[in-house]
Short mmCIF file of C-alpha atoms in Angstrom, two decimals:
data_model
loop_
_atom_site.label_atom_id
_atom_site.label_comp_id
_atom_site.label_asym_id
_atom_site.label_seq_id
_atom_site.Cartn_x
_atom_site.Cartn_y
_atom_site.Cartn_z
CA MET U 298 -0.08 -0.02 -0.20
CA GLY U 299 2.68 2.52 1.06
CA SER U 300 4.56 1.81 -2.48
CA GLU U 301 1.53 2.35 -4.30
CA SER U 302 0.68 5.63 -2.59
CA ASP U 303 4.21 6.98 -3.00
CA SER U 304 4.02 5.97 -6.89
CA GLN U 305 0.76 7.95 -7.19
CA ALA U 306 2.21 10.76 -5.42
CA THR U 307 5.21 10.95 -8.01
CA VAL U 308 3.03 10.85 -10.98
CA GLN U 309 3.60 14.04 -13.18
CA ASP U 310 1.60 15.81 -15.65
CA ARG U 311 4.24 15.74 -18.49
CA ILE U 312 1.80 17.17 -20.97
CA SER U 313 1.18 20.40 -19.06
CA ALA U 314 4.90 20.53 -18.50
CA LEU U 315 5.43 20.95 -22.28
CA PRO U 316 6.36 24.19 -23.73
CA ASP U 317 3.44 26.48 -24.94
CA ALA U 318 4.38 26.40 -28.46
CA VAL U 319 4.11 22.41 -28.32
CA LEU U 320 0.54 22.52 -26.83
CA TYR U 321 -0.59 25.05 -29.48
CA HIS U 322 0.61 22.71 -32.01
CA ILE U 323 -1.21 19.70 -30.48
CA LEU U 324 -4.41 21.46 -30.04
CA ALA U 325 -4.38 23.01 -33.54
CA PHE U 326 -5.66 19.33 -34.84
CA LEU U 327 -8.68 19.71 -32.72
CA GLU U 328 -11.95 21.54 -33.31
CA THR U 329 -12.11 24.64 -31.46
CA LYS U 330 -15.08 23.51 -29.16
CA CYS U 331 -12.81 20.65 -28.00
CA THR U 332 -9.87 23.02 -27.42
CA VAL U 333 -11.91 25.36 -25.33
CA ARG U 334 -12.73 22.36 -23.17
CA THR U 335 -9.26 22.00 -22.03
CA SER U 336 -9.58 25.29 -20.13
CA ILE U 337 -11.05 23.11 -17.28
CA LEU U 338 -8.07 21.14 -16.81
CA SER U 339 -5.97 23.21 -14.61
CA LYS U 340 -4.82 26.92 -14.18
CA ARG U 341 -1.89 26.10 -16.61
CA TRP U 342 -4.42 25.26 -19.38
CA LYS U 343 -7.15 28.14 -18.72
CA ASN U 344 -6.10 30.41 -21.70
CA ILE U 345 -3.83 27.98 -23.66
CA TRP U 346 -6.67 27.50 -26.33
CA ALA U 347 -6.93 31.30 -27.04
CA TYR U 348 -3.42 31.27 -28.69
CA VAL U 349 -4.10 28.08 -31.05
CA PRO U 350 -3.29 29.27 -34.43
CA ASN U 351 -6.16 27.10 -36.00
CA LEU U 352 -9.91 27.98 -35.46
CA TYR U 353 -12.31 25.21 -36.54
CA LEU U 354 -16.11 26.72 -36.06
CA ASN U 355 -19.22 24.59 -37.41
CA ASP U 356 -22.63 25.71 -36.46
CA GLU U 357 -23.58 21.93 -36.85
CA ASP U 358 -21.72 21.34 -33.55
CA PHE U 359 -24.39 23.29 -31.76
CA SER U 360 -28.01 23.22 -30.82
CA SER U 361 -28.88 26.68 -32.46
CA PHE U 362 -27.04 29.34 -34.42
CA ALA U 363 -27.80 31.70 -31.61
CA ASP U 364 -25.34 29.57 -29.34
CA PHE U 365 -22.90 29.43 -32.15
CA ILE U 366 -22.79 33.07 -32.42
CA VAL U 367 -22.14 33.51 -28.67
CA PHE U 368 -19.48 31.01 -28.93
CA VAL U 369 -17.60 32.34 -32.06
CA ASP U 370 -17.79 36.07 -30.52
CA ARG U 371 -16.14 34.84 -27.36
CA ALA U 372 -13.55 32.54 -29.21
CA LEU U 373 -12.58 35.83 -31.29
CA LEU U 374 -12.71 38.51 -28.59
CA ILE U 375 -10.49 36.50 -26.11
CA ARG U 376 -7.81 35.88 -28.81
CA GLU U 377 -6.84 39.53 -28.53
CA SER U 378 -4.33 39.99 -31.45
CA SER U 379 -3.09 36.46 -31.88
CA ALA U 380 -2.51 35.56 -35.30
CA ILE U 381 -4.77 32.89 -37.10
CA GLN U 382 -3.26 30.26 -39.24
CA LYS U 383 -6.39 28.59 -40.36
CA PHE U 384 -9.97 29.84 -40.05
CA HIS U 385 -12.43 27.22 -40.77
CA LEU U 386 -16.06 28.59 -40.52
CA HIS U 387 -18.81 26.65 -41.73
CA CYS U 388 -22.49 28.23 -41.34
CA ASN U 389 -25.19 25.80 -42.36
CA MET U 390 -28.23 27.42 -40.33
CA CYS U 391 -27.81 31.00 -40.75
CA HIS U 392 -30.32 33.41 -42.07
CA ALA U 393 -29.93 36.88 -43.75
CA GLU U 394 -30.06 38.53 -40.47
CA ASP U 395 -26.72 36.65 -39.49
CA PHE U 396 -24.72 38.10 -42.35
CA SER U 397 -23.48 41.02 -40.79
CA ARG U 398 -22.29 38.89 -37.70
CA ILE U 399 -20.57 36.50 -40.21
CA ASP U 400 -18.93 39.56 -42.27
CA GLY U 401 -17.54 40.68 -39.05
CA TRP U 402 -15.99 37.40 -38.10
CA ILE U 403 -14.31 37.16 -41.69
CA ARG U 404 -13.09 40.82 -41.16
CA THR U 405 -11.51 39.83 -37.83
CA ALA U 406 -9.75 36.77 -39.35
CA ILE U 407 -8.45 39.08 -42.13
CA ARG U 408 -7.10 41.49 -39.38
CA TYR U 409 -5.38 38.80 -37.57
CA ASN U 410 -3.57 37.77 -40.56
CA VAL U 411 -5.46 34.57 -41.74
CA VAL U 412 -3.17 32.26 -44.02
CA GLU U 413 -6.05 29.63 -44.97
CA LEU U 414 -9.57 30.38 -44.91
CA ASP U 415 -12.15 27.57 -45.34
CA LEU U 416 -15.45 29.11 -45.51
CA CYS U 417 -19.04 27.77 -46.04
CA ILE U 418 -22.37 29.59 -45.95
CA ASP U 419 -25.56 27.94 -46.70
CA ALA U 420 -28.29 30.25 -45.81
CA ASP U 421 -32.26 29.62 -46.31
CA THR U 422 -32.82 32.98 -48.13
CA GLU U 423 -32.62 34.58 -51.54
CA GLU U 424 -30.39 37.48 -50.25
CA MET U 425 -26.91 37.49 -51.46
CA PHE U 426 -23.97 37.46 -48.90
CA GLU U 427 -21.20 39.76 -50.33
CA LEU U 428 -17.75 38.95 -48.67
CA PRO U 429 -15.76 41.65 -47.54
CA LYS U 430 -13.58 43.66 -49.80
CA SER U 431 -10.73 43.59 -47.80
CA LEU U 432 -10.20 39.91 -48.96
CA LEU U 433 -9.03 41.38 -52.21
CA THR U 434 -5.97 42.92 -50.43
CA CYS U 435 -5.24 40.45 -47.72
CA LYS U 436 -1.61 39.79 -48.21
CA THR U 437 -1.34 36.87 -45.89
CA LEU U 438 -3.97 34.72 -47.56
CA MET U 439 -2.59 31.96 -49.36
CA VAL U 440 -5.25 28.91 -49.27
CA TRP U 441 -8.98 29.72 -49.83
CA LYS U 442 -11.67 26.98 -49.69
CA LEU U 443 -15.24 28.18 -50.68
CA TRP U 444 -18.40 26.33 -50.19
CA SER U 445 -22.09 27.62 -51.19
CA THR U 446 -25.23 27.00 -52.71
CA TYR U 447 -26.81 30.33 -54.07
CA THR U 448 -25.58 32.58 -51.19
CA ILE U 449 -22.20 34.13 -51.92
CA LYS U 450 -20.86 37.11 -54.10
CA ILE U 451 -17.41 37.34 -54.28
CA PRO U 452 -15.50 40.66 -54.76
CA ILE U 453 -13.63 40.33 -58.04
CA SER U 454 -12.98 44.09 -59.12
CA GLY U 455 -9.33 43.85 -57.53
CA TRP U 456 -6.56 41.22 -56.80
CA TYR U 457 -5.71 38.72 -54.48
CA PRO U 458 -1.95 39.24 -54.11
CA ASN U 459 -0.67 35.99 -52.35
CA LEU U 460 -3.30 33.62 -52.90
CA LYS U 461 -1.78 30.32 -54.40
CA PHE U 462 -4.62 27.79 -53.80
CA LEU U 463 -8.34 28.03 -54.43
CA ARG U 464 -11.05 25.47 -54.37
CA VAL U 465 -14.76 26.54 -55.10
CA LYS U 466 -17.65 24.34 -54.57
CA PHE U 467 -21.16 25.50 -55.63
CA LYS U 468 -24.65 24.39 -56.46
CA TYR U 469 -25.51 26.72 -59.55
CA PRO U 470 -22.96 29.29 -60.43
CA SER U 471 -24.11 32.29 -58.35
CA LEU U 472 -20.82 33.00 -56.82
CA PHE U 473 -19.07 35.19 -58.82
CA ASN U 474 -21.72 37.14 -60.98
CA PRO U 475 -25.12 36.29 -59.88
CA ASP U 476 -26.58 38.39 -62.68
CA ASN U 477 -24.94 36.70 -65.50
CA ASP U 478 -24.38 33.23 -64.34
CA SER U 479 -20.37 33.42 -64.83
CA MET U 480 -17.42 32.80 -63.11
CA ASP U 481 -14.25 34.84 -63.85
CA PHE U 482 -10.91 33.79 -62.46
CA SER U 483 -8.79 36.37 -64.09
CA HIS U 484 -8.26 38.27 -61.00
CA PHE U 485 -5.65 35.85 -59.22
CA PRO U 486 -2.24 36.85 -60.40
CA VAL U 487 -0.13 34.27 -58.42
CA LEU U 488 -2.79 31.45 -58.19
CA GLU U 489 -1.30 27.86 -58.97
CA TYR U 490 -3.90 25.56 -57.91
CA LEU U 491 -7.71 25.79 -58.90
CA ARG U 492 -10.48 23.36 -58.01
CA ILE U 493 -13.86 23.83 -59.18
CA ASP U 494 -16.64 21.56 -58.14
CA GLY U 495 -20.38 21.98 -58.54
CA SER U 496 -23.85 21.51 -60.30
CA LEU U 497 -24.91 23.39 -63.24
CA GLY U 498 -28.61 24.08 -63.84
CA PHE U 499 -30.67 24.95 -66.80
CA ASP U 500 -29.37 28.67 -67.57
CA ALA U 501 -26.35 29.50 -69.43
CA PHE U 502 -22.88 29.21 -67.83
CA ASN U 503 -19.78 30.80 -69.02
CA LEU U 504 -16.28 29.95 -66.98
CA ASN U 505 -13.35 32.19 -67.59
CA VAL U 506 -9.97 30.78 -66.29
CA CYS U 507 -7.31 33.31 -67.47
CA VAL U 508 -4.64 32.78 -64.80
CA PRO U 509 -1.14 33.45 -65.75
CA ALA U 510 0.69 31.29 -62.93
CA LEU U 511 -1.82 28.52 -62.69
CA LYS U 512 -0.09 25.05 -62.79
CA THR U 513 -3.04 22.67 -61.93
CA LEU U 514 -6.78 22.76 -62.81
CA ARG U 515 -9.19 20.54 -61.68
CA ILE U 516 -13.06 20.78 -62.80
CA SER U 517 -15.70 18.42 -61.56
CA LEU U 518 -19.26 19.08 -62.69
CA ASN U 519 -22.76 17.62 -62.42
CA HIS U 520 -25.21 18.67 -65.31
CA GLU U 521 -28.70 18.87 -64.03
CA TYR U 522 -30.22 19.47 -67.38
CA HIS U 523 -29.20 18.68 -70.99
CA GLN U 524 -27.80 22.16 -71.61
CA ARG U 525 -24.15 21.63 -72.28
CA GLU U 526 -24.22 23.53 -75.65
CA ALA U 527 -24.74 26.73 -73.30
CA TYR U 528 -21.74 26.02 -71.09
CA ASN U 529 -18.85 27.75 -72.42
CA PHE U 530 -15.38 27.70 -70.81
CA LEU U 531 -12.33 29.52 -71.95
CA ILE U 532 -8.90 28.31 -70.18
CA ASN U 533 -6.13 30.59 -70.92
CA ALA U 534 -3.34 29.24 -68.54
CA PRO U 535 0.30 29.37 -70.01
CA LYS U 536 1.82 27.72 -67.24
CA LEU U 537 -0.65 24.82 -66.87
CA GLU U 538 0.82 21.40 -66.28
CA LYS U 539 -2.02 19.23 -65.16
CA LEU U 540 -5.57 19.25 -66.24
CA ASP U 541 -8.18 17.14 -64.58
CA VAL U 542 -11.89 17.30 -66.26
CA LYS U 543 -14.92 15.31 -65.00
CA GLU U 544 -18.15 15.96 -66.25
CA GLY U 545 -21.68 14.15 -66.95
CA TYR U 546 -21.60 15.54 -70.57
CA LEU U 547 -18.54 17.59 -72.00
CA SER U 548 -18.94 21.11 -71.96
CA ASN U 549 -18.01 23.78 -74.84
CA TYR U 550 -14.25 24.21 -74.02
CA THR U 551 -11.76 26.73 -75.65
CA PHE U 552 -8.17 26.50 -74.76
CA LYS U 553 -5.48 29.15 -75.29
CA ASN U 554 -1.65 28.83 -74.25
CA THR U 555 -1.52 25.04 -73.20
CA LYS U 556 2.02 24.72 -74.57
CA SER U 557 3.15 23.73 -70.91
CA LEU U 558 0.48 20.99 -70.38
CA VAL U 559 2.14 17.76 -69.35
CA GLU U 560 -0.94 15.66 -68.19
CA ALA U 561 -4.66 15.77 -68.94
CA ASN U 562 -7.27 13.42 -67.43
CA ILE U 563 -10.82 13.51 -69.00
CA HIS U 564 -13.59 11.58 -67.47
CA VAL U 565 -17.26 11.67 -68.95
CA PHE U 566 -19.37 9.78 -66.81
CA SER U 567 -22.84 9.87 -68.12
CA GLU U 568 -23.92 6.54 -69.96
CA GLU U 569 -26.54 8.32 -72.29
CA ASP U 570 -25.87 10.92 -74.86
CA ASP U 571 -28.85 11.97 -77.15
CA GLU U 572 -26.73 14.30 -78.98
CA GLN U 573 -23.74 12.26 -80.15
CA ALA U 574 -22.88 14.51 -83.13
CA ALA U 575 -22.51 17.73 -81.09
CA SER U 576 -20.78 15.76 -78.49
CA ALA U 577 -18.36 14.49 -80.94
CA THR U 578 -17.65 18.09 -82.29
CA ARG U 579 -17.19 19.38 -78.66
CA ALA U 580 -14.78 16.53 -77.92
CA THR U 581 -12.83 17.17 -81.16
CA LYS U 582 -12.35 20.99 -80.25
CA PHE U 583 -11.36 20.10 -76.86
CA LEU U 584 -8.62 17.56 -77.87
CA SER U 585 -7.35 19.92 -80.37
CA GLY U 586 -6.78 22.49 -77.87
CA ILE U 587 -4.48 20.39 -75.83
CA SER U 588 -3.04 18.72 -78.71
CA GLY U 589 0.66 19.23 -77.33
CA VAL U 590 -0.11 17.28 -73.90
CA LYS U 591 2.42 14.63 -73.14
CA CYS U 592 0.13 12.18 -71.30
CA LEU U 593 -3.41 11.98 -72.07
CA THR U 594 -6.32 9.67 -70.47
CA ILE U 595 -9.75 9.73 -71.49
CA SER U 596 -12.44 7.45 -69.59
CA SER U 597 -16.01 6.83 -69.71
CA PRO U 598 -18.37 4.24 -68.42
CA PHE U 599 -17.45 2.24 -71.39
CA SER U 600 -13.78 2.40 -71.89
CA THR U 601 -10.55 3.99 -70.97
CA VAL U 602 -7.77 5.12 -73.29
CA SER U 603 -4.34 6.55 -72.39
CA ILE U 604 -2.12 8.07 -74.75
CA HIS U 605 1.64 9.06 -73.77
#
């Protein structure tokens, strides 16, 4: 009994003895709601969570959006001026009256020199949420992931000076230009990686990817209606090395400056096509636009062809 008691008395809390920087790194892998709970462990842990560089905030972890607002306000307020490396903000239960609050949260992340922004806004409203224009000039932002249905309008009359990675996921293309059903990616001077995932509706849609530094482009689209003749995509990327396209039906592509293209993977996954002649014309135009590619893979539900 005595030896057991002595052993328990000499047990040390080795984790709490770690340097602050190590604790910040460990907690950076947890959702913010979990990191906050560590504050009850001891006096040593009381404010550690407030200096963790990553914030993971998702309203689906809360019983109501009102509770989520209280939590996020406190999480940002207590940080004072500590930098934010990753800001993961997913709002799936918000309404139009919450937009001003969300705008304030994003502005705070920008003010705290956010490097990676993972933003999802899915509101049950026809009103458009316009992202703050300060995103245009944020010099620290390098990675941006954006998810939305119809809700977000992105400021494009400017530039994103250091953005290298952009992923956009949408349901119907109202993100960049809600009036004209188009997306224009010509405002990203140093962007190297672009991924576009989404669903296209009945209306015409134009995609303009004119990005001088782009090296990798991935496009994955579902066509909910047989309107592919109305989907026109312009790709002008002189440094593009890798292209991945996955569509139900191949849209109308125009390529310019693809001399650097090394690898292209094309997957058309629809098993039915009632416009075979038009589809063949679009496919011929597509392939002629990337004729200099060194490695080409084309696949469908029926076959796969690789050309090296």
